[in-house]
Each structure stands twice: as structure tokens, then as C-alpha cells.
Amino acid sequence: MDFTPILINFLTSFWYFIPLIILIAFFKSPWFKGVFGEAQVNLAAKLFLNKNDYHLIKNVTLPTEDGSTQIDHIIVSRYGIFVIETKNMKGWIFGNPSQKTWTQKIYRHTNKFQNPLHQNYKHTKTLESCLGLSEAVFFSLIVFVGDSTFKTQMPENVTYAGGYVRFIKSRRNVLLTNDEVSRIVRLIEGGRLTPSLETHRQHVKNVKSNLESKRSSNLCPKCGSMLVLRVAKKGTNKGNEFMACSGFPKCRYATNVQ
């Protein structure tokens, strides 16, 4: 029996589903989720923040001594410079500002991810250094988009997409003049690497290389200072050894001895 006609009919019928499968895979890809999350933040800024008072700069990659750092959004205003890191995640989110890693839980699946406040710390310090400004004018802001729920109390600068505009508008103390705002926007636009796919690829490569370097050289992943061996003097961990940043108390990074 010749199965060729049956096979051809099957493939012909299945062919119509291929574009749908590709489309579903595209919408579920990490790249699309990241772009969609950033688009939500961009749209909220354009709709609810006066563009004459708040200047939005998107997808900023700045050169650093060890490669580059990539900032999702920067909003410059007289009320400060808001450095925004977006996280497109679903499920339950657990964490506090002092923890090295936070936890994402989706049903029985648990995933650890870098504390986004620590991640955004480098972004903020890089921008602070590039602009030569006091840290008092910078505000670190973490925005979760997607179907996620905080299961631990979060600080006010960790919020959902619907709340980040409220955080920005709550800052009403004038910290910069109009001329300073214009100068800062020009400096950021002039100092950033040209937005492109190649810039993004190179940044990802730099991140992977830096992580491996810090792991092997005993450097603090938060600020880059040396890690030193210490012994807990009180609490439930009294007598236990741990690695801590030599920049304490300015940097409070610590981790258990491996």
C-alpha cells in the first residue's frame, strides 16, 4: 500500500500549524518577555509623567572598566535621577534587601535569581561616576511586570508596573536645576554605546566573563572590593565563618564559606 498520499495530506494539514507554533514560541521567549515588560514601563512613563518634567532614556549601555553595564530605563527630572531595572517574572517572589539572592516559586518549581537591588546598585554607581554627581540625587527603582506576587514585604522602591509612577511622583524635593537636567540628559546620550543588537551581544558576553572572573578572584559581586574571611560573633550563626566585603559598612555583602 502506498502511504505517500496519506503522508502528503498529513503534512499539508500540519503545515498550517507551523506558523502558530512559531508564534507561540516567540511570545514565550525570554527576549519577547523582556521587551514587553520594558514596553509597559515606557508606556506608563509616556502616559502619566509629563515629558517636560521627566525625561525618559531607554536601554542605556554604558562602558565600564570591566566591560559594560546595561540600564533598562533612566528618568531624569528636577526631583532626581531614577535608575530603573525591570523584571518580567511570574509566580511568587520572596526576598529582602540584604539577601544575595531572591526566590521565585511557581507551583513546586523554585528558582533563585540575583537580588535586583544589588544588580541595580552597579547601574546606579556607574551612572553616578559617569555624571560626577552625588548619590543623593539618584533613586534605584525595581519594577516587576508580569503575573508575579510579592510574598514578603518589599521596600517602597520595589514595586509593580502600576506603582512605579507613584514612587517617582512622590519625590517632590527639587534636587536639580533645569539646566542641570538638560546637561545630564546630553551627557547620558553622548556617553552611551550605540543601541544595537551587537552592543547587546557584547554586553551579555561581558557579563558572563565578569561573573566567572569574580567567582575565581574572591571579589565582591556587589561592589568589586575584596572579600575577607570573618567569624560571626553573635546570633544563631555565632562562631561560623563567612566571607564578607572589605568595604563594610558601605557595602554589606556577605556569603557563607563554600
PDB file of C-alpha atoms in Angstrom:
ATOM      1  CA  MET A   1       0.000   0.000   0.000  1.00  0.00           C
ATOM      2  CA  ASP A   2       1.312   3.423  -0.937  1.00  0.00           C
ATOM      3  CA  PHE A   3       1.252   5.736   2.104  1.00  0.00           C
ATOM      4  CA  THR A   4       2.614   8.707   0.159  1.00  0.00           C
ATOM      5  CA  PRO A   5      -0.782  10.417  -0.439  1.00  0.00           C
ATOM      6  CA  ILE A   6      -1.704   9.981   3.228  1.00  0.00           C
ATOM      7  CA  LEU A   7       1.642  11.415   4.328  1.00  0.00           C
ATOM      8  CA  ILE A   8       1.306  14.351   1.944  1.00  0.00           C
ATOM      9  CA  ASN A   9      -2.201  15.114   3.219  1.00  0.00           C
ATOM     10  CA  PHE A  10      -0.980  14.946   6.818  1.00  0.00           C
ATOM     11  CA  LEU A  11       1.950  17.273   6.170  1.00  0.00           C
ATOM     12  CA  THR A  12      -0.271  19.643   4.211  1.00  0.00           C
ATOM     13  CA  SER A  13      -2.713  19.828   7.122  1.00  0.00           C
ATOM     14  CA  PHE A  14       0.064  20.194   9.684  1.00  0.00           C
ATOM     15  CA  TRP A  15       1.738  22.971   7.696  1.00  0.00           C
ATOM     16  CA  TYR A  16      -0.913  25.473   8.782  1.00  0.00           C
ATOM     17  CA  PHE A  17       0.004  24.912  12.443  1.00  0.00           C
ATOM     18  CA  ILE A  18       3.717  25.635  11.989  1.00  0.00           C
ATOM     19  CA  PRO A  19       3.375  29.463  11.939  1.00  0.00           C
ATOM     20  CA  LEU A  20       1.143  29.245  15.030  1.00  0.00           C
ATOM     21  CA  ILE A  21       3.708  27.114  16.882  1.00  0.00           C
ATOM     22  CA  ILE A  22       6.492  29.532  15.934  1.00  0.00           C
ATOM     23  CA  LEU A  23       4.362  32.489  17.052  1.00  0.00           C
ATOM     24  CA  ILE A  24       3.598  30.883  20.438  1.00  0.00           C
ATOM     25  CA  ALA A  25       7.288  30.084  20.970  1.00  0.00           C
ATOM     26  CA  PHE A  26       8.164  33.687  20.094  1.00  0.00           C
ATOM     27  CA  PHE A  27       5.699  35.141  22.617  1.00  0.00           C
ATOM     28  CA  LYS A  28       7.021  32.815  25.330  1.00  0.00           C
ATOM     29  CA  SER A  29      10.683  33.573  24.646  1.00  0.00           C
ATOM     30  CA  PRO A  30      12.700  35.432  27.340  1.00  0.00           C
ATOM     31  CA  TRP A  31      13.609  38.077  24.751  1.00  0.00           C
ATOM     32  CA  PHE A  32       9.977  38.929  23.982  1.00  0.00           C
ATOM     33  CA  LYS A  33       9.019  38.913  27.665  1.00  0.00           C
ATOM     34  CA  GLY A  34      11.837  41.351  28.375  1.00  0.00           C
ATOM     35  CA  VAL A  35      10.852  43.644  25.510  1.00  0.00           C
ATOM     36  CA  PHE A  36       7.168  43.510  26.501  1.00  0.00           C
ATOM     37  CA  GLY A  37       7.985  44.317  30.124  1.00  0.00           C
ATOM     38  CA  GLU A  38      10.106  47.290  29.147  1.00  0.00           C
ATOM     39  CA  ALA A  39       7.351  48.469  26.793  1.00  0.00           C
ATOM     40  CA  GLN A  40       4.908  48.531  29.725  1.00  0.00           C
ATOM     41  CA  VAL A  41       7.272  50.750  31.700  1.00  0.00           C
ATOM     42  CA  ASN A  42       7.810  53.013  28.689  1.00  0.00           C
ATOM     43  CA  LEU A  43       4.078  53.367  28.076  1.00  0.00           C
ATOM     44  CA  ALA A  44       3.340  54.204  31.717  1.00  0.00           C
ATOM     45  CA  ALA A  45       6.030  56.895  31.664  1.00  0.00           C
ATOM     46  CA  LYS A  46       4.653  58.448  28.479  1.00  0.00           C
ATOM     47  CA  LEU A  47       1.059  58.392  29.717  1.00  0.00           C
ATOM     48  CA  PHE A  48       1.478  59.501  33.321  1.00  0.00           C
ATOM     49  CA  LEU A  49       4.706  61.518  33.512  1.00  0.00           C
ATOM     50  CA  ASN A  50       4.882  64.986  31.983  1.00  0.00           C
ATOM     51  CA  LYS A  51       7.586  64.804  29.307  1.00  0.00           C
ATOM     52  CA  ASN A  52       8.561  68.400  30.026  1.00  0.00           C
ATOM     53  CA  ASP A  53       9.444  67.472  33.609  1.00  0.00           C
ATOM     54  CA  TYR A  54      10.555  63.840  33.242  1.00  0.00           C
ATOM     55  CA  HIS A  55      12.994  62.778  30.533  1.00  0.00           C
ATOM     56  CA  LEU A  56      12.926  59.049  29.701  1.00  0.00           C
ATOM     57  CA  ILE A  57      16.057  57.406  28.281  1.00  0.00           C
ATOM     58  CA  LYS A  58      15.701  53.718  27.364  1.00  0.00           C
ATOM     59  CA  ASN A  59      18.085  50.783  27.049  1.00  0.00           C
ATOM     60  CA  VAL A  60      21.296  52.560  28.024  1.00  0.00           C
ATOM     61  CA  THR A  61      24.566  50.607  27.784  1.00  0.00           C
ATOM     62  CA  LEU A  62      27.476  52.406  29.431  1.00  0.00           C
ATOM     63  CA  PRO A  63      31.153  51.428  29.158  1.00  0.00           C
ATOM     64  CA  THR A  64      32.864  50.400  32.405  1.00  0.00           C
ATOM     65  CA  GLU A  65      36.378  49.377  33.383  1.00  0.00           C
ATOM     66  CA  ASP A  66      35.420  45.701  33.159  1.00  0.00           C
ATOM     67  CA  GLY A  67      33.244  45.897  30.045  1.00  0.00           C
ATOM     68  CA  SER A  68      29.798  47.471  30.168  1.00  0.00           C
ATOM     69  CA  THR A  69      26.624  47.805  32.206  1.00  0.00           C
ATOM     70  CA  GLN A  70      23.112  47.937  30.771  1.00  0.00           C
ATOM     71  CA  ILE A  71      20.331  50.035  32.293  1.00  0.00           C
ATOM     72  CA  ASP A  72      16.732  49.385  31.250  1.00  0.00           C
ATOM     73  CA  HIS A  73      15.418  52.912  31.867  1.00  0.00           C
ATOM     74  CA  ILE A  74      16.697  56.209  33.222  1.00  0.00           C
ATOM     75  CA  ILE A  75      14.279  59.010  34.053  1.00  0.00           C
ATOM     76  CA  VAL A  76      15.900  62.396  34.639  1.00  0.00           C
ATOM     77  CA  SER A  77      13.981  65.167  36.400  1.00  0.00           C
ATOM     78  CA  ARG A  78      14.461  68.084  38.773  1.00  0.00           C
ATOM     79  CA  TYR A  79      13.373  65.691  41.522  1.00  0.00           C
ATOM     80  CA  GLY A  80      16.207  63.264  40.910  1.00  0.00           C
ATOM     81  CA  ILE A  81      17.543  60.616  38.559  1.00  0.00           C
ATOM     82  CA  PHE A  82      15.572  57.374  38.635  1.00  0.00           C
ATOM     83  CA  VAL A  83      17.508  54.264  37.617  1.00  0.00           C
ATOM     84  CA  ILE A  84      15.008  51.542  36.732  1.00  0.00           C
ATOM     85  CA  GLU A  85      15.545  47.784  36.477  1.00  0.00           C
ATOM     86  CA  THR A  86      12.604  45.782  35.100  1.00  0.00           C
ATOM     87  CA  LYS A  87      11.899  42.143  35.952  1.00  0.00           C
ATOM     88  CA  ASN A  88       9.381  40.217  33.852  1.00  0.00           C
ATOM     89  CA  MET A  89       8.530  37.280  36.112  1.00  0.00           C
ATOM     90  CA  LYS A  90       5.562  35.233  37.227  1.00  0.00           C
ATOM     91  CA  GLY A  91       4.774  33.270  40.363  1.00  0.00           C
ATOM     92  CA  TRP A  92       5.526  34.102  43.986  1.00  0.00           C
ATOM     93  CA  ILE A  93       8.520  36.316  44.755  1.00  0.00           C
ATOM     94  CA  PHE A  94      10.378  36.094  48.075  1.00  0.00           C
ATOM     95  CA  GLY A  95      13.257  38.347  49.149  1.00  0.00           C
ATOM     96  CA  ASN A  96      14.561  41.227  51.225  1.00  0.00           C
ATOM     97  CA  PRO A  97      17.107  43.981  50.521  1.00  0.00           C
ATOM     98  CA  SER A  98      20.018  42.282  52.325  1.00  0.00           C
ATOM     99  CA  GLN A  99      19.786  38.869  50.667  1.00  0.00           C
ATOM    100  CA  LYS A 100      22.221  37.964  47.893  1.00  0.00           C
ATOM    101  CA  THR A 101      19.553  36.029  46.006  1.00  0.00           C
ATOM    102  CA  TRP A 102      15.774  36.144  45.873  1.00  0.00           C
ATOM    103  CA  THR A 103      13.405  33.259  45.200  1.00  0.00           C
ATOM    104  CA  GLN A 104      10.776  32.745  42.523  1.00  0.00           C
ATOM    105  CA  LYS A 105       8.281  29.946  43.169  1.00  0.00           C
ATOM    106  CA  ILE A 106       5.884  28.630  40.531  1.00  0.00           C
ATOM    107  CA  TYR A 107       3.864  25.780  41.994  1.00  0.00           C
ATOM    108  CA  ARG A 108       6.521  23.221  43.003  1.00  0.00           C
ATOM    109  CA  HIS A 109       9.283  24.760  40.932  1.00  0.00           C
ATOM    110  CA  THR A 110      11.728  27.050  42.754  1.00  0.00           C
ATOM    111  CA  ASN A 111      14.229  29.342  41.067  1.00  0.00           C
ATOM    112  CA  LYS A 112      16.914  31.564  42.618  1.00  0.00           C
ATOM    113  CA  PHE A 113      17.820  34.885  40.992  1.00  0.00           C
ATOM    114  CA  GLN A 114      20.159  37.749  41.834  1.00  0.00           C
ATOM    115  CA  ASN A 115      18.787  40.344  44.225  1.00  0.00           C
ATOM    116  CA  PRO A 116      17.684  43.035  41.734  1.00  0.00           C
ATOM    117  CA  LEU A 117      18.545  45.788  44.230  1.00  0.00           C
ATOM    118  CA  HIS A 118      22.155  44.580  44.200  1.00  0.00           C
ATOM    119  CA  GLN A 119      22.039  44.337  40.418  1.00  0.00           C
ATOM    120  CA  ASN A 120      20.772  47.895  40.104  1.00  0.00           C
ATOM    121  CA  TYR A 121      23.363  49.109  42.624  1.00  0.00           C
ATOM    122  CA  LYS A 122      26.089  48.723  39.992  1.00  0.00           C
ATOM    123  CA  HIS A 123      23.968  50.544  37.428  1.00  0.00           C
ATOM    124  CA  THR A 124      23.430  53.450  39.812  1.00  0.00           C
ATOM    125  CA  LYS A 125      27.095  53.668  40.868  1.00  0.00           C
ATOM    126  CA  THR A 126      28.247  53.573  37.235  1.00  0.00           C
ATOM    127  CA  LEU A 127      25.894  56.402  36.321  1.00  0.00           C
ATOM    128  CA  GLU A 128      26.935  58.327  39.421  1.00  0.00           C
ATOM    129  CA  SER A 129      30.590  58.030  38.380  1.00  0.00           C
ATOM    130  CA  CYS A 130      29.925  58.949  34.738  1.00  0.00           C
ATOM    131  CA  LEU A 131      27.977  62.075  35.670  1.00  0.00           C
ATOM    132  CA  GLY A 132      30.121  63.106  38.642  1.00  0.00           C
ATOM    133  CA  LEU A 133      27.082  63.626  40.854  1.00  0.00           C
ATOM    134  CA  SER A 134      26.280  62.901  44.491  1.00  0.00           C
ATOM    135  CA  GLU A 135      24.440  59.658  45.265  1.00  0.00           C
ATOM    136  CA  ALA A 136      21.762  61.812  46.938  1.00  0.00           C
ATOM    137  CA  VAL A 137      20.201  62.647  43.552  1.00  0.00           C
ATOM    138  CA  PHE A 138      19.829  59.004  42.470  1.00  0.00           C
ATOM    139  CA  PHE A 139      16.921  56.668  43.161  1.00  0.00           C
ATOM    140  CA  SER A 140      17.133  52.944  42.461  1.00  0.00           C
ATOM    141  CA  LEU A 141      13.792  51.507  41.376  1.00  0.00           C
ATOM    142  CA  ILE A 142      12.896  47.860  40.675  1.00  0.00           C
ATOM    143  CA  VAL A 143       9.742  47.246  38.633  1.00  0.00           C
ATOM    144  CA  PHE A 144       8.196  43.774  38.356  1.00  0.00           C
ATOM    145  CA  VAL A 145       5.975  43.209  35.336  1.00  0.00           C
ATOM    146  CA  GLY A 146       4.125  40.017  34.506  1.00  0.00           C
ATOM    147  CA  ASP A 147       1.948  37.822  36.689  1.00  0.00           C
ATOM    148  CA  SER A 148       4.008  37.875  39.892  1.00  0.00           C
ATOM    149  CA  THR A 149       3.060  38.343  43.549  1.00  0.00           C
ATOM    150  CA  PHE A 150       5.316  39.515  46.375  1.00  0.00           C
ATOM    151  CA  LYS A 151       5.094  37.069  49.279  1.00  0.00           C
ATOM    152  CA  THR A 152       7.423  39.048  51.551  1.00  0.00           C
ATOM    153  CA  GLN A 153       7.263  42.731  52.407  1.00  0.00           C
ATOM    154  CA  MET A 154       9.209  44.770  49.869  1.00  0.00           C
ATOM    155  CA  PRO A 155      10.750  48.232  50.252  1.00  0.00           C
ATOM    156  CA  GLU A 156       8.911  51.060  48.532  1.00  0.00           C
ATOM    157  CA  ASN A 157      11.374  51.121  45.624  1.00  0.00           C
ATOM    158  CA  VAL A 158      10.473  47.535  44.661  1.00  0.00           C
ATOM    159  CA  THR A 159       7.075  47.662  43.013  1.00  0.00           C
ATOM    160  CA  TYR A 160       4.813  46.519  40.201  1.00  0.00           C
ATOM    161  CA  ALA A 161       4.414  48.317  36.884  1.00  0.00           C
ATOM    162  CA  GLY A 162       1.355  50.136  38.196  1.00  0.00           C
ATOM    163  CA  GLY A 163       3.194  51.523  41.201  1.00  0.00           C
ATOM    164  CA  TYR A 164       6.481  52.828  39.884  1.00  0.00           C
ATOM    165  CA  VAL A 165       5.000  56.081  38.584  1.00  0.00           C
ATOM    166  CA  ARG A 166       3.564  56.768  42.053  1.00  0.00           C
ATOM    167  CA  PHE A 167       7.015  56.257  43.554  1.00  0.00           C
ATOM    168  CA  ILE A 168       8.536  58.759  41.133  1.00  0.00           C
ATOM    169  CA  LYS A 169       5.794  61.338  41.674  1.00  0.00           C
ATOM    170  CA  SER A 170       6.164  61.010  45.446  1.00  0.00           C
ATOM    171  CA  ARG A 171       9.614  62.616  45.197  1.00  0.00           C
ATOM    172  CA  ARG A 172       8.889  66.347  45.309  1.00  0.00           C
ATOM    173  CA  ASN A 173      12.095  67.855  46.675  1.00  0.00           C
ATOM    174  CA  VAL A 174      13.867  69.773  43.912  1.00  0.00           C
ATOM    175  CA  LEU A 175      17.410  68.394  43.631  1.00  0.00           C
ATOM    176  CA  LEU A 176      18.486  69.645  40.196  1.00  0.00           C
ATOM    177  CA  THR A 177      18.005  72.801  38.167  1.00  0.00           C
ATOM    178  CA  ASN A 178      16.518  72.758  34.679  1.00  0.00           C
ATOM    179  CA  ASP A 179      19.962  73.473  33.215  1.00  0.00           C
ATOM    180  CA  GLU A 180      21.454  70.553  35.158  1.00  0.00           C
ATOM    181  CA  VAL A 181      18.694  68.250  33.917  1.00  0.00           C
ATOM    182  CA  SER A 182      19.407  69.229  30.301  1.00  0.00           C
ATOM    183  CA  ARG A 183      23.149  68.736  30.802  1.00  0.00           C
ATOM    184  CA  ILE A 184      22.652  65.296  32.381  1.00  0.00           C
ATOM    185  CA  VAL A 185      20.434  64.128  29.510  1.00  0.00           C
ATOM    186  CA  ARG A 186      23.079  65.270  26.999  1.00  0.00           C
ATOM    187  CA  LEU A 187      25.857  63.508  28.932  1.00  0.00           C
ATOM    188  CA  ILE A 188      23.950  60.226  29.081  1.00  0.00           C
ATOM    189  CA  GLU A 189      23.014  60.340  25.405  1.00  0.00           C
ATOM    190  CA  GLY A 190      26.582  61.238  24.464  1.00  0.00           C
ATOM    191  CA  GLY A 191      28.254  58.681  26.722  1.00  0.00           C
ATOM    192  CA  ARG A 192      26.097  55.642  25.966  1.00  0.00           C
ATOM    193  CA  LEU A 193      27.105  52.953  23.498  1.00  0.00           C
ATOM    194  CA  THR A 194      25.076  52.976  20.288  1.00  0.00           C
ATOM    195  CA  PRO A 195      21.932  50.851  20.822  1.00  0.00           C
ATOM    196  CA  SER A 196      22.192  47.806  18.537  1.00  0.00           C
ATOM    197  CA  LEU A 197      21.992  44.017  18.556  1.00  0.00           C
ATOM    198  CA  GLU A 198      25.792  43.834  18.537  1.00  0.00           C
ATOM    199  CA  THR A 199      26.027  46.132  21.577  1.00  0.00           C
ATOM    200  CA  HIS A 200      23.586  43.862  23.424  1.00  0.00           C
ATOM    201  CA  ARG A 201      25.502  40.714  22.449  1.00  0.00           C
ATOM    202  CA  GLN A 202      28.789  42.198  23.587  1.00  0.00           C
ATOM    203  CA  HIS A 203      27.241  43.267  26.891  1.00  0.00           C
ATOM    204  CA  VAL A 204      25.944  39.725  27.545  1.00  0.00           C
ATOM    205  CA  LYS A 205      29.408  38.384  26.785  1.00  0.00           C
ATOM    206  CA  ASN A 206      30.967  40.882  29.221  1.00  0.00           C
ATOM    207  CA  VAL A 207      28.508  39.926  31.981  1.00  0.00           C
ATOM    208  CA  LYS A 208      29.308  36.220  31.667  1.00  0.00           C
ATOM    209  CA  SER A 209      33.037  36.908  31.640  1.00  0.00           C
ATOM    210  CA  ASN A 210      32.877  39.194  34.695  1.00  0.00           C
ATOM    211  CA  LEU A 211      30.852  36.697  36.725  1.00  0.00           C
ATOM    212  CA  GLU A 212      33.408  33.972  36.120  1.00  0.00           C
ATOM    213  CA  SER A 213      36.253  36.352  36.946  1.00  0.00           C
ATOM    214  CA  LYS A 214      34.725  37.483  40.250  1.00  0.00           C
ATOM    215  CA  ARG A 215      33.928  33.938  41.324  1.00  0.00           C
ATOM    216  CA  SER A 216      37.523  32.890  40.821  1.00  0.00           C
ATOM    217  CA  SER A 217      39.224  36.019  42.216  1.00  0.00           C
ATOM    218  CA  ASN A 218      37.296  36.457  45.508  1.00  0.00           C
ATOM    219  CA  LEU A 219      35.824  39.827  44.579  1.00  0.00           C
ATOM    220  CA  CYS A 220      32.573  41.191  45.958  1.00  0.00           C
ATOM    221  CA  PRO A 221      29.935  40.773  43.202  1.00  0.00           C
ATOM    222  CA  LYS A 222      28.108  43.844  44.514  1.00  0.00           C
ATOM    223  CA  CYS A 223      30.859  46.479  44.565  1.00  0.00           C
ATOM    224  CA  GLY A 224      34.041  44.760  43.355  1.00  0.00           C
ATOM    225  CA  SER A 225      36.028  45.060  46.624  1.00  0.00           C
ATOM    226  CA  MET A 226      37.960  42.122  48.071  1.00  0.00           C
ATOM    227  CA  LEU A 227      36.108  39.525  50.140  1.00  0.00           C
ATOM    228  CA  VAL A 228      37.631  38.713  53.545  1.00  0.00           C
ATOM    229  CA  LEU A 229      37.077  35.804  55.940  1.00  0.00           C
ATOM    230  CA  ARG A 230      35.184  36.737  59.110  1.00  0.00           C
ATOM    231  CA  VAL A 231      33.630  34.926  62.073  1.00  0.00           C
ATOM    232  CA  ALA A 232      30.097  35.640  63.316  1.00  0.00           C
ATOM    233  CA  LYS A 233      30.237  36.978  66.881  1.00  0.00           C
ATOM    234  CA  LYS A 234      26.566  36.747  67.790  1.00  0.00           C
ATOM    235  CA  GLY A 235      23.203  35.346  66.772  1.00  0.00           C
ATOM    236  CA  THR A 236      22.324  31.844  65.628  1.00  0.00           C
ATOM    237  CA  ASN A 237      25.437  31.732  63.422  1.00  0.00           C
ATOM    238  CA  LYS A 238      27.844  32.661  66.238  1.00  0.00           C
ATOM    239  CA  GLY A 239      31.247  31.058  65.648  1.00  0.00           C
ATOM    240  CA  ASN A 240      30.559  30.281  61.979  1.00  0.00           C
ATOM    241  CA  GLU A 241      32.917  31.583  59.302  1.00  0.00           C
ATOM    242  CA  PHE A 242      31.652  33.634  56.367  1.00  0.00           C
ATOM    243  CA  MET A 243      33.045  35.771  53.554  1.00  0.00           C
ATOM    244  CA  ALA A 244      32.260  39.496  53.776  1.00  0.00           C
ATOM    245  CA  CYS A 245      33.045  42.540  51.690  1.00  0.00           C
ATOM    246  CA  SER A 246      36.094  44.507  52.840  1.00  0.00           C
ATOM    247  CA  GLY A 247      34.132  47.664  52.055  1.00  0.00           C
ATOM    248  CA  PHE A 248      31.868  47.180  55.111  1.00  0.00           C
ATOM    249  CA  PRO A 249      29.877  49.127  56.309  1.00  0.00           C
ATOM    250  CA  LYS A 250      29.421  50.922  52.979  1.00  0.00           C
ATOM    251  CA  CYS A 251      28.867  47.557  51.318  1.00  0.00           C
ATOM    252  CA  ARG A 252      27.222  44.843  53.431  1.00  0.00           C
ATOM    253  CA  TYR A 253      27.592  41.915  51.049  1.00  0.00           C
ATOM    254  CA  ALA A 254      28.262  38.578  52.791  1.00  0.00           C
ATOM    255  CA  THR A 255      28.085  34.914  51.859  1.00  0.00           C
ATOM    256  CA  ASN A 256      28.661  31.561  53.518  1.00  0.00           C
ATOM    257  CA  VAL A 257      32.055  29.890  53.187  1.00  0.00           C
ATOM    258  CA  GLN A 258      31.849  27.329  50.388  1.00  0.00           C
TER     259      GLN A 258
END
